[in-house]
Short mmCIF file of C-alpha atoms in Angstrom, two decimals:
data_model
loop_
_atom_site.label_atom_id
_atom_site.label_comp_id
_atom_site.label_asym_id
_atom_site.label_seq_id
_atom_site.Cartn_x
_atom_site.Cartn_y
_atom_site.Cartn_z
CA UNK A 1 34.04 21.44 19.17
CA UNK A 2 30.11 21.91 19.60
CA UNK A 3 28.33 18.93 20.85
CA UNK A 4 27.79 16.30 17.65
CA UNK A 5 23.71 15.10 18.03
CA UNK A 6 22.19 12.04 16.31
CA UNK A 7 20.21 11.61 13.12
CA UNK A 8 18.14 8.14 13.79
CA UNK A 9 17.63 7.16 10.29
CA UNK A 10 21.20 7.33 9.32
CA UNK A 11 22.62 6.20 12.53
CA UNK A 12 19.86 3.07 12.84
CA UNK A 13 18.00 2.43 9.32
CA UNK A 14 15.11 0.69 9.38
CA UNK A 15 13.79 1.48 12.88
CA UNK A 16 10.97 2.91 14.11
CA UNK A 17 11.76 6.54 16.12
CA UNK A 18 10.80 5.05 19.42
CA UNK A 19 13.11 1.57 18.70
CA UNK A 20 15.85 3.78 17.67
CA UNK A 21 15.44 6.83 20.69
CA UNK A 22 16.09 3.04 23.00
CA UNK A 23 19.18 2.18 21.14
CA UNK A 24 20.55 5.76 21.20
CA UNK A 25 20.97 6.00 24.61
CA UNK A 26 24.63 6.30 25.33
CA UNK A 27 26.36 6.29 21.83
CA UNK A 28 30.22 7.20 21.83
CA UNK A 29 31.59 7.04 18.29
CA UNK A 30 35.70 7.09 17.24
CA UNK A 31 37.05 10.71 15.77
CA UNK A 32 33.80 12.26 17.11
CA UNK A 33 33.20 11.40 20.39
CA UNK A 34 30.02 11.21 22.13
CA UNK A 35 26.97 11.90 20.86
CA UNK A 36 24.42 13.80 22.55
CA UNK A 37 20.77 13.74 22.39
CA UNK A 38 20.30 17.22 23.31
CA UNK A 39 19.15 17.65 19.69
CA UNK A 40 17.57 14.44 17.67
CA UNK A 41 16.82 14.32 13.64
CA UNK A 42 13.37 11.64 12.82
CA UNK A 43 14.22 10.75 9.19
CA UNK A 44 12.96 8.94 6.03
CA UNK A 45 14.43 5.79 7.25
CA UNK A 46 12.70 5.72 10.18
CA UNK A 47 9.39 3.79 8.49
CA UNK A 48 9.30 1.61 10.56
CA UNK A 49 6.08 1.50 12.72
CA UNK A 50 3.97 3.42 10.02
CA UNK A 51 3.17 7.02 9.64
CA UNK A 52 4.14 9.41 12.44
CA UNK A 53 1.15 10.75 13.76
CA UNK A 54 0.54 13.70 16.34
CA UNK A 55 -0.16 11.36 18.92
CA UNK A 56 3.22 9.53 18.14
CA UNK A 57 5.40 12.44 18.21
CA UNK A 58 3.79 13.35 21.54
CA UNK A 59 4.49 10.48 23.05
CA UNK A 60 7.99 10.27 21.87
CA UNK A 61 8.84 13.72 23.34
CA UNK A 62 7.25 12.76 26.90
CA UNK A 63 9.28 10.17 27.26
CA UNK A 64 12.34 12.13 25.99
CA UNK A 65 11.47 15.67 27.57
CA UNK A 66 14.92 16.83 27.21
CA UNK A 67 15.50 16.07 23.69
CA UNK A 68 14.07 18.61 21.15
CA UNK A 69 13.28 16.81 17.92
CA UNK A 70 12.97 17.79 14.89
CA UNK A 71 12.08 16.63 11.25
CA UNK A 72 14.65 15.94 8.34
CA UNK A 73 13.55 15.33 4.64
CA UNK A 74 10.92 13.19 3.60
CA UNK A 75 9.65 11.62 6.96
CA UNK A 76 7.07 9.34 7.00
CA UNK A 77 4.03 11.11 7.37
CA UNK A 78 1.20 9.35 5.03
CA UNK A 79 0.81 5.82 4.55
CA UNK A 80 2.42 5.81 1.26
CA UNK A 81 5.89 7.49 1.28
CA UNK A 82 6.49 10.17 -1.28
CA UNK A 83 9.46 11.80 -2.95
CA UNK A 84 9.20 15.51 -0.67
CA UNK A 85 11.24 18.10 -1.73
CA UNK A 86 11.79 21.64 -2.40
CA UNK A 87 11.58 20.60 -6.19
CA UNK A 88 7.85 18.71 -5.88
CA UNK A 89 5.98 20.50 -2.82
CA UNK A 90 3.71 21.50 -4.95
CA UNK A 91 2.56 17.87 -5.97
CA UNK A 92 2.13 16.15 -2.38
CA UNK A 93 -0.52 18.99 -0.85
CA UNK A 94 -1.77 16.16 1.68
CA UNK A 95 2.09 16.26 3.01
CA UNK A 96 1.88 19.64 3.43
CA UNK A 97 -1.15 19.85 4.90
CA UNK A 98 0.02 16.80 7.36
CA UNK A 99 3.47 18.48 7.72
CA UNK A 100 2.87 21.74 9.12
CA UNK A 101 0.67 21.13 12.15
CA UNK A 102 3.68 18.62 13.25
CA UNK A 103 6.31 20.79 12.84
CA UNK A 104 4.60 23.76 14.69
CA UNK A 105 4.37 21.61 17.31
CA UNK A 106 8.02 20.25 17.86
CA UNK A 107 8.80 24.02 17.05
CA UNK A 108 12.06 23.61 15.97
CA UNK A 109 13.65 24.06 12.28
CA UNK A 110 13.04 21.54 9.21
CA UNK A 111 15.94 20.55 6.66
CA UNK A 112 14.32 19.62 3.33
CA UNK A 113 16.50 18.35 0.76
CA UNK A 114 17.33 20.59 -2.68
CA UNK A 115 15.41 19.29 -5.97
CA UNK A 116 16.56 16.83 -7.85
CA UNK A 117 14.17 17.54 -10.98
CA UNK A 118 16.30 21.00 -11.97
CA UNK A 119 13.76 22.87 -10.50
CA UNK A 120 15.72 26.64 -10.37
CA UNK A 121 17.15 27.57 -7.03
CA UNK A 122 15.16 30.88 -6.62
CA UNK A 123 11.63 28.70 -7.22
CA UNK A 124 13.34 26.33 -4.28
CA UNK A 125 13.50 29.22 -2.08
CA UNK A 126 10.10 30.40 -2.35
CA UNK A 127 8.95 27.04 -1.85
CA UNK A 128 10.81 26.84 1.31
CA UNK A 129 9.80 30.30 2.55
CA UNK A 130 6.12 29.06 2.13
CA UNK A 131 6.46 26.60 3.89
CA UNK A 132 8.02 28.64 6.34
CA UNK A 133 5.21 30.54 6.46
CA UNK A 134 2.79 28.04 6.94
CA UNK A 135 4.38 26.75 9.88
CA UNK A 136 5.64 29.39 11.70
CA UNK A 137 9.11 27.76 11.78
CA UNK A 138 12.63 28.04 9.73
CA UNK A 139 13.01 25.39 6.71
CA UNK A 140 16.76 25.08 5.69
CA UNK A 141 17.36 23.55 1.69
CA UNK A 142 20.20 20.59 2.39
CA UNK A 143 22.19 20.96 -0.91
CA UNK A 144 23.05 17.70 -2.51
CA UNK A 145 25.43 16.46 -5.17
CA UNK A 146 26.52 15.52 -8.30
CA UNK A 147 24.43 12.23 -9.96
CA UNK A 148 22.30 10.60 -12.05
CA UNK A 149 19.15 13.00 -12.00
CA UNK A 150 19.22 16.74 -12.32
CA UNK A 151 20.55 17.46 -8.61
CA UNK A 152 20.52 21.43 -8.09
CA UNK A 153 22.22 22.56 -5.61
CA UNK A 154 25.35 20.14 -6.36
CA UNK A 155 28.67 21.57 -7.85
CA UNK A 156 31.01 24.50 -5.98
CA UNK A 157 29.04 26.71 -8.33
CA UNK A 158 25.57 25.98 -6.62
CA UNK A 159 26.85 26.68 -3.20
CA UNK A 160 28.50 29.67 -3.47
CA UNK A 161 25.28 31.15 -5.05
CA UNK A 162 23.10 29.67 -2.24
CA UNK A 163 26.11 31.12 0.20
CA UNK A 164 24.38 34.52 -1.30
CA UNK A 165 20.78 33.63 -1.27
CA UNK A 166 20.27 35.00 3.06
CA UNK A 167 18.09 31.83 2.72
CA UNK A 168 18.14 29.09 5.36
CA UNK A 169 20.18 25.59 4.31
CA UNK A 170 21.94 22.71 5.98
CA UNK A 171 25.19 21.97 5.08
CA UNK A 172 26.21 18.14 4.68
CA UNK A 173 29.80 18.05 4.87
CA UNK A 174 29.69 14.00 3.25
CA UNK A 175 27.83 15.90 0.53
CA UNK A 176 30.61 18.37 -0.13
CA UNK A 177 32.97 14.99 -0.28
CA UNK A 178 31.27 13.57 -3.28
CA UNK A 179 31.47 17.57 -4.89
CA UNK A 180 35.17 17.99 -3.67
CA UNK A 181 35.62 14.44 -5.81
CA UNK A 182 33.86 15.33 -8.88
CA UNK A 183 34.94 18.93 -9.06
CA UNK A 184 38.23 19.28 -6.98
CA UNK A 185 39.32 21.30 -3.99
CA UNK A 186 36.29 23.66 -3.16
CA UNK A 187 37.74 27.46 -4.07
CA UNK A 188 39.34 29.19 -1.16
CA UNK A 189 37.02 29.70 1.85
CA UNK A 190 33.81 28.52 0.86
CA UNK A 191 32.87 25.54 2.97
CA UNK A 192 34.42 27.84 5.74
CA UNK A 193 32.00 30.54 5.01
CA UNK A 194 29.18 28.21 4.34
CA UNK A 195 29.90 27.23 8.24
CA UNK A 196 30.40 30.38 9.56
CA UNK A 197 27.20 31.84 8.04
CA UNK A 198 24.22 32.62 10.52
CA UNK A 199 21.71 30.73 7.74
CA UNK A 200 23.22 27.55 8.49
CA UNK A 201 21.21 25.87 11.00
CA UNK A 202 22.58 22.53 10.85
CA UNK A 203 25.67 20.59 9.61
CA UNK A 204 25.41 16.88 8.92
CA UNK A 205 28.44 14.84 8.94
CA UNK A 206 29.00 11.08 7.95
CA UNK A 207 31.90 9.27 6.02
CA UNK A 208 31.82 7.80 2.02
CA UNK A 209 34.04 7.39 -0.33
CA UNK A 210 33.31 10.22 -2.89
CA UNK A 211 31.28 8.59 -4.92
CA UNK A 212 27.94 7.38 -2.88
CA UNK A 213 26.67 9.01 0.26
CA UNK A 214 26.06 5.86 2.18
CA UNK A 215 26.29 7.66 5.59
CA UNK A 216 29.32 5.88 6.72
CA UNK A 217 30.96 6.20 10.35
CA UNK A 218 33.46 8.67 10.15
CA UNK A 219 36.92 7.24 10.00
CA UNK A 220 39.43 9.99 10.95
CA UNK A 221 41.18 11.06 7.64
CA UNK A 222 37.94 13.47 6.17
CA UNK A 223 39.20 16.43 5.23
CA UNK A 224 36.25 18.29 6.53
CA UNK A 225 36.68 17.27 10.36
CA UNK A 226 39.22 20.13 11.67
CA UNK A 227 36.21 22.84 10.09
CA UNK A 228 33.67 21.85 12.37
CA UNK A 229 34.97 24.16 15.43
CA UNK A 230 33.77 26.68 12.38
CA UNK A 231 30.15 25.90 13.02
CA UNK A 232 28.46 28.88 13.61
CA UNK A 233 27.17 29.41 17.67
CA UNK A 234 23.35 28.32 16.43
CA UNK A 235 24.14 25.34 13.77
CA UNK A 236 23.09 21.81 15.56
CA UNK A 237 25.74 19.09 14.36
CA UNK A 238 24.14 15.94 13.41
CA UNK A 239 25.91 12.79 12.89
CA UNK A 240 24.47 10.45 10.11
CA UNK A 241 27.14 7.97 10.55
CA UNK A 242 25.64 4.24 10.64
CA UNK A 243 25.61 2.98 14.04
CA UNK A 244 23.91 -0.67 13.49
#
Protein backbone atom coordinates (compact mmCIF):
# COMPACT_ATOMS: atom_id res chain seq x y z
CA UNK A 1 0.00 0.00 0.00
CA UNK A 2 1.18 3.75 -0.66
CA UNK A 3 2.54 5.48 2.30
CA UNK A 4 -0.68 6.79 4.62
CA UNK A 5 0.37 10.81 5.60
CA UNK A 6 -1.24 12.84 8.41
CA UNK A 7 -4.03 15.38 8.47
CA UNK A 8 -3.22 17.55 11.85
CA UNK A 9 -6.63 18.75 12.51
CA UNK A 10 -8.24 15.42 12.48
CA UNK A 11 -5.43 13.53 13.95
CA UNK A 12 -4.83 16.41 16.92
CA UNK A 13 -7.97 18.92 17.16
CA UNK A 14 -7.50 21.87 18.72
CA UNK A 15 -3.76 22.47 18.14
CA UNK A 16 -1.94 24.91 16.65
CA UNK A 17 0.14 23.50 13.25
CA UNK A 18 3.45 23.96 14.94
CA UNK A 19 2.07 22.08 18.48
CA UNK A 20 0.70 19.41 16.36
CA UNK A 21 3.95 19.04 13.55
CA UNK A 22 5.84 18.27 17.55
CA UNK A 23 3.37 15.64 18.43
CA UNK A 24 3.42 14.02 14.96
CA UNK A 25 6.70 12.98 15.02
CA UNK A 26 6.75 9.24 15.00
CA UNK A 27 3.00 8.17 14.83
CA UNK A 28 2.35 4.31 14.16
CA UNK A 29 -1.40 3.62 14.11
CA UNK A 30 -3.18 -0.22 14.22
CA UNK A 31 -4.63 -1.54 10.58
CA UNK A 32 -2.60 1.29 8.96
CA UNK A 33 0.66 1.34 10.04
CA UNK A 34 2.95 4.16 10.18
CA UNK A 35 2.32 7.33 9.20
CA UNK A 36 4.58 9.39 7.30
CA UNK A 37 5.09 13.00 7.13
CA UNK A 38 6.33 13.04 3.71
CA UNK A 39 3.02 14.79 2.93
CA UNK A 40 1.11 16.94 5.86
CA UNK A 41 -2.70 18.41 5.61
CA UNK A 42 -3.05 22.15 8.00
CA UNK A 43 -6.83 22.03 8.65
CA UNK A 44 -9.82 23.97 10.11
CA UNK A 45 -9.10 22.54 13.44
CA UNK A 46 -5.91 23.72 13.64
CA UNK A 47 -7.09 27.41 15.23
CA UNK A 48 -5.19 27.28 17.56
CA UNK A 49 -2.49 30.06 17.64
CA UNK A 50 -4.61 32.48 15.40
CA UNK A 51 -4.59 33.06 11.73
CA UNK A 52 -1.86 31.43 9.64
CA UNK A 53 0.09 34.02 8.23
CA UNK A 54 2.93 33.94 5.47
CA UNK A 55 5.43 34.34 7.96
CA UNK A 56 3.91 31.29 9.92
CA UNK A 57 3.77 28.92 7.17
CA UNK A 58 7.40 29.83 6.43
CA UNK A 59 8.55 29.09 9.45
CA UNK A 60 6.73 25.89 9.77
CA UNK A 61 8.24 24.53 6.51
CA UNK A 62 11.97 25.52 7.66
CA UNK A 63 11.76 23.66 10.38
CA UNK A 64 10.08 20.74 8.52
CA UNK A 65 12.04 21.04 5.07
CA UNK A 66 11.12 17.64 4.09
CA UNK A 67 7.51 17.76 4.60
CA UNK A 68 5.46 19.44 1.78
CA UNK A 69 2.32 20.93 3.26
CA UNK A 70 -0.53 21.71 2.02
CA UNK A 71 -4.01 23.33 2.83
CA UNK A 72 -7.39 21.39 3.44
CA UNK A 73 -10.85 23.17 3.68
CA UNK A 74 -11.53 26.10 5.57
CA UNK A 75 -8.10 26.86 7.32
CA UNK A 76 -7.74 29.55 9.44
CA UNK A 77 -6.69 32.33 7.53
CA UNK A 78 -8.58 35.66 8.92
CA UNK A 79 -9.22 36.38 12.37
CA UNK A 80 -12.74 35.41 12.21
CA UNK A 81 -13.26 31.88 10.76
CA UNK A 82 -15.70 31.55 7.91
CA UNK A 83 -17.77 28.82 6.34
CA UNK A 84 -15.24 28.39 2.82
CA UNK A 85 -16.47 26.39 0.28
CA UNK A 86 -16.99 25.71 -3.27
CA UNK A 87 -20.74 26.68 -2.55
CA UNK A 88 -19.87 30.42 -0.88
CA UNK A 89 -16.41 31.57 -2.51
CA UNK A 90 -18.01 34.10 -3.82
CA UNK A 91 -19.03 35.69 -0.36
CA UNK A 92 -15.56 35.58 1.62
CA UNK A 93 -13.37 37.70 -1.25
CA UNK A 94 -10.84 38.68 1.70
CA UNK A 95 -10.25 34.65 1.94
CA UNK A 96 -9.57 34.52 -1.41
CA UNK A 97 -7.56 37.22 -1.67
CA UNK A 98 -5.56 35.85 1.63
CA UNK A 99 -5.74 32.27 0.19
CA UNK A 100 -4.04 32.37 -2.97
CA UNK A 101 -0.70 34.02 -2.26
CA UNK A 102 -0.35 31.05 0.52
CA UNK A 103 -1.09 28.39 -1.52
CA UNK A 104 1.24 29.51 -4.43
CA UNK A 105 3.70 29.43 -2.10
CA UNK A 106 3.47 25.84 -0.48
CA UNK A 107 2.79 24.94 -4.25
CA UNK A 108 1.10 21.98 -3.74
CA UNK A 109 -2.79 21.06 -4.39
CA UNK A 110 -5.86 22.39 -2.16
CA UNK A 111 -8.96 20.09 -1.21
CA UNK A 112 -11.99 22.34 -0.65
CA UNK A 113 -14.99 20.76 0.54
CA UNK A 114 -18.37 20.40 -1.91
CA UNK A 115 -21.32 22.98 -1.00
CA UNK A 116 -23.55 22.37 1.37
CA UNK A 117 -26.13 25.23 0.27
CA UNK A 118 -27.26 23.06 -3.14
CA UNK A 119 -25.21 25.15 -5.02
CA UNK A 120 -25.19 22.93 -8.65
CA UNK A 121 -22.12 20.85 -9.22
CA UNK A 122 -21.12 22.48 -12.60
CA UNK A 123 -21.20 26.22 -10.69
CA UNK A 124 -18.81 24.19 -8.00
CA UNK A 125 -16.48 23.42 -10.68
CA UNK A 126 -16.03 26.71 -12.08
CA UNK A 127 -15.56 28.00 -8.76
CA UNK A 128 -12.82 25.62 -8.21
CA UNK A 129 -11.18 26.13 -11.60
CA UNK A 130 -10.99 29.91 -10.63
CA UNK A 131 -9.50 29.44 -8.01
CA UNK A 132 -7.25 27.31 -9.76
CA UNK A 133 -6.48 29.91 -11.80
CA UNK A 134 -5.73 32.37 -9.43
CA UNK A 135 -3.23 30.38 -7.81
CA UNK A 136 -1.50 28.62 -10.21
CA UNK A 137 -2.18 25.32 -8.38
CA UNK A 138 -4.82 22.22 -8.61
CA UNK A 139 -8.03 22.59 -6.19
CA UNK A 140 -9.75 19.12 -5.74
CA UNK A 141 -13.89 19.36 -4.51
CA UNK A 142 -13.94 16.67 -1.33
CA UNK A 143 -17.52 15.29 -1.85
CA UNK A 144 -19.46 14.97 1.32
CA UNK A 145 -22.60 13.22 2.48
CA UNK A 146 -25.94 12.78 3.23
CA UNK A 147 -27.40 15.38 6.24
CA UNK A 148 -29.16 17.96 7.57
CA UNK A 149 -28.36 20.87 5.00
CA UNK A 150 -28.43 20.58 1.26
CA UNK A 151 -24.99 18.55 0.91
CA UNK A 152 -24.21 18.19 -2.99
CA UNK A 153 -22.02 16.00 -3.82
CA UNK A 154 -23.50 13.24 -1.28
CA UNK A 155 -25.48 10.14 -2.63
CA UNK A 156 -23.88 7.30 -5.25
CA UNK A 157 -25.67 9.49 -7.75
CA UNK A 158 -23.39 12.64 -7.10
CA UNK A 159 -20.23 10.71 -7.45
CA UNK A 160 -20.60 8.93 -10.34
CA UNK A 161 -21.45 12.26 -12.14
CA UNK A 162 -18.39 13.99 -10.56
CA UNK A 163 -16.46 10.50 -11.63
CA UNK A 164 -17.38 12.22 -15.24
CA UNK A 165 -16.74 15.80 -14.56
CA UNK A 166 -12.31 15.42 -15.61
CA UNK A 167 -12.45 17.85 -12.62
CA UNK A 168 -10.06 17.53 -9.68
CA UNK A 169 -11.71 15.98 -6.15
CA UNK A 170 -10.59 14.16 -3.04
CA UNK A 171 -12.13 11.19 -2.19
CA UNK A 172 -12.98 10.55 1.65
CA UNK A 173 -13.46 7.00 1.97
CA UNK A 174 -15.31 7.70 5.86
CA UNK A 175 -17.49 9.87 3.64
CA UNK A 176 -18.50 7.08 1.30
CA UNK A 177 -19.30 5.05 4.79
CA UNK A 178 -22.03 7.36 5.86
CA UNK A 179 -23.37 7.16 1.76
CA UNK A 180 -22.83 3.28 1.66
CA UNK A 181 -25.25 3.48 5.04
CA UNK A 182 -27.88 5.70 3.81
CA UNK A 183 -28.01 4.41 0.27
CA UNK A 184 -26.56 0.78 0.29
CA UNK A 185 -23.69 -0.98 -1.41
CA UNK A 186 -22.16 1.67 -3.87
CA UNK A 187 -23.06 0.13 -7.64
CA UNK A 188 -20.38 -2.09 -9.03
CA UNK A 189 -16.96 -0.40 -9.44
CA UNK A 190 -17.42 3.02 -8.53
CA UNK A 191 -15.38 3.78 -5.46
CA UNK A 192 -12.80 1.59 -7.42
CA UNK A 193 -12.88 3.90 -10.32
CA UNK A 194 -13.17 6.95 -8.22
CA UNK A 195 -9.55 5.61 -6.89
CA UNK A 196 -8.14 4.66 -9.89
CA UNK A 197 -8.93 7.96 -11.65
CA UNK A 198 -5.89 10.37 -12.41
CA UNK A 199 -8.28 13.47 -10.90
CA UNK A 200 -8.04 12.10 -7.58
CA UNK A 201 -5.32 13.74 -5.84
CA UNK A 202 -5.95 12.66 -2.44
CA UNK A 203 -7.87 10.00 -0.42
CA UNK A 204 -8.75 10.66 3.19
CA UNK A 205 -9.43 7.83 5.41
CA UNK A 206 -10.77 7.73 9.11
CA UNK A 207 -13.32 5.38 10.92
CA UNK A 208 -17.33 6.29 12.06
CA UNK A 209 -20.07 4.57 12.41
CA UNK A 210 -22.25 5.53 9.34
CA UNK A 211 -23.98 8.01 10.68
CA UNK A 212 -21.44 11.01 11.85
CA UNK A 213 -18.02 11.57 10.40
CA UNK A 214 -16.23 12.05 13.66
CA UNK A 215 -12.81 11.08 12.15
CA UNK A 216 -12.39 8.03 14.20
CA UNK A 217 -9.11 5.74 14.27
CA UNK A 218 -9.61 3.14 11.94
CA UNK A 219 -10.49 -0.11 13.57
CA UNK A 220 -9.85 -2.96 11.06
CA UNK A 221 -13.34 -4.15 9.82
CA UNK A 222 -14.01 -0.88 7.12
CA UNK A 223 -14.97 -2.17 4.17
CA UNK A 224 -13.01 0.35 2.25
CA UNK A 225 -9.41 -0.68 3.60
CA UNK A 226 -8.40 -3.63 1.01
CA UNK A 227 -9.21 -0.58 -2.00
CA UNK A 228 -6.57 1.56 -0.97
CA UNK A 229 -3.66 -0.43 -2.94
CA UNK A 230 -6.25 1.11 -5.78
CA UNK A 231 -5.00 4.60 -5.16
CA UNK A 232 -3.91 5.93 -8.19
CA UNK A 233 0.35 6.43 -8.46
CA UNK A 234 -0.23 10.47 -7.71
CA UNK A 235 -3.19 10.40 -4.91
CA UNK A 236 -1.48 11.36 -1.31
CA UNK A 237 -3.34 9.19 1.46
CA UNK A 238 -4.18 11.16 4.41
CA UNK A 239 -5.23 9.75 7.62
CA UNK A 240 -7.86 11.83 9.63
CA UNK A 241 -8.09 9.32 12.30
CA UNK A 242 -7.97 11.05 15.92
CA UNK A 243 -4.72 10.56 17.45
CA UNK A 244 -5.19 12.60 20.94
Amino acid sequence: MKPVCLSLGSAFPGKSPEEAMALAQNIEVPFIGKISLDHVQICPQNFRGGAMTMERLQNLQETYPQTHFRFHANVRLLEKGCQYDLGTVHRYPEYTQALTPLLTYLNQPYSLHAANNGTPLLHQIGNLHRLADASGLPVALEGLYPGRRANTVSTWEDYASLSTQKAPYALDLSHLNIVRHAYGPAPAGLVETLAQDPHCLEIHISGNDGLHDRHQPCDGQEWWLDLLHLAHKDAVIFYEGRII
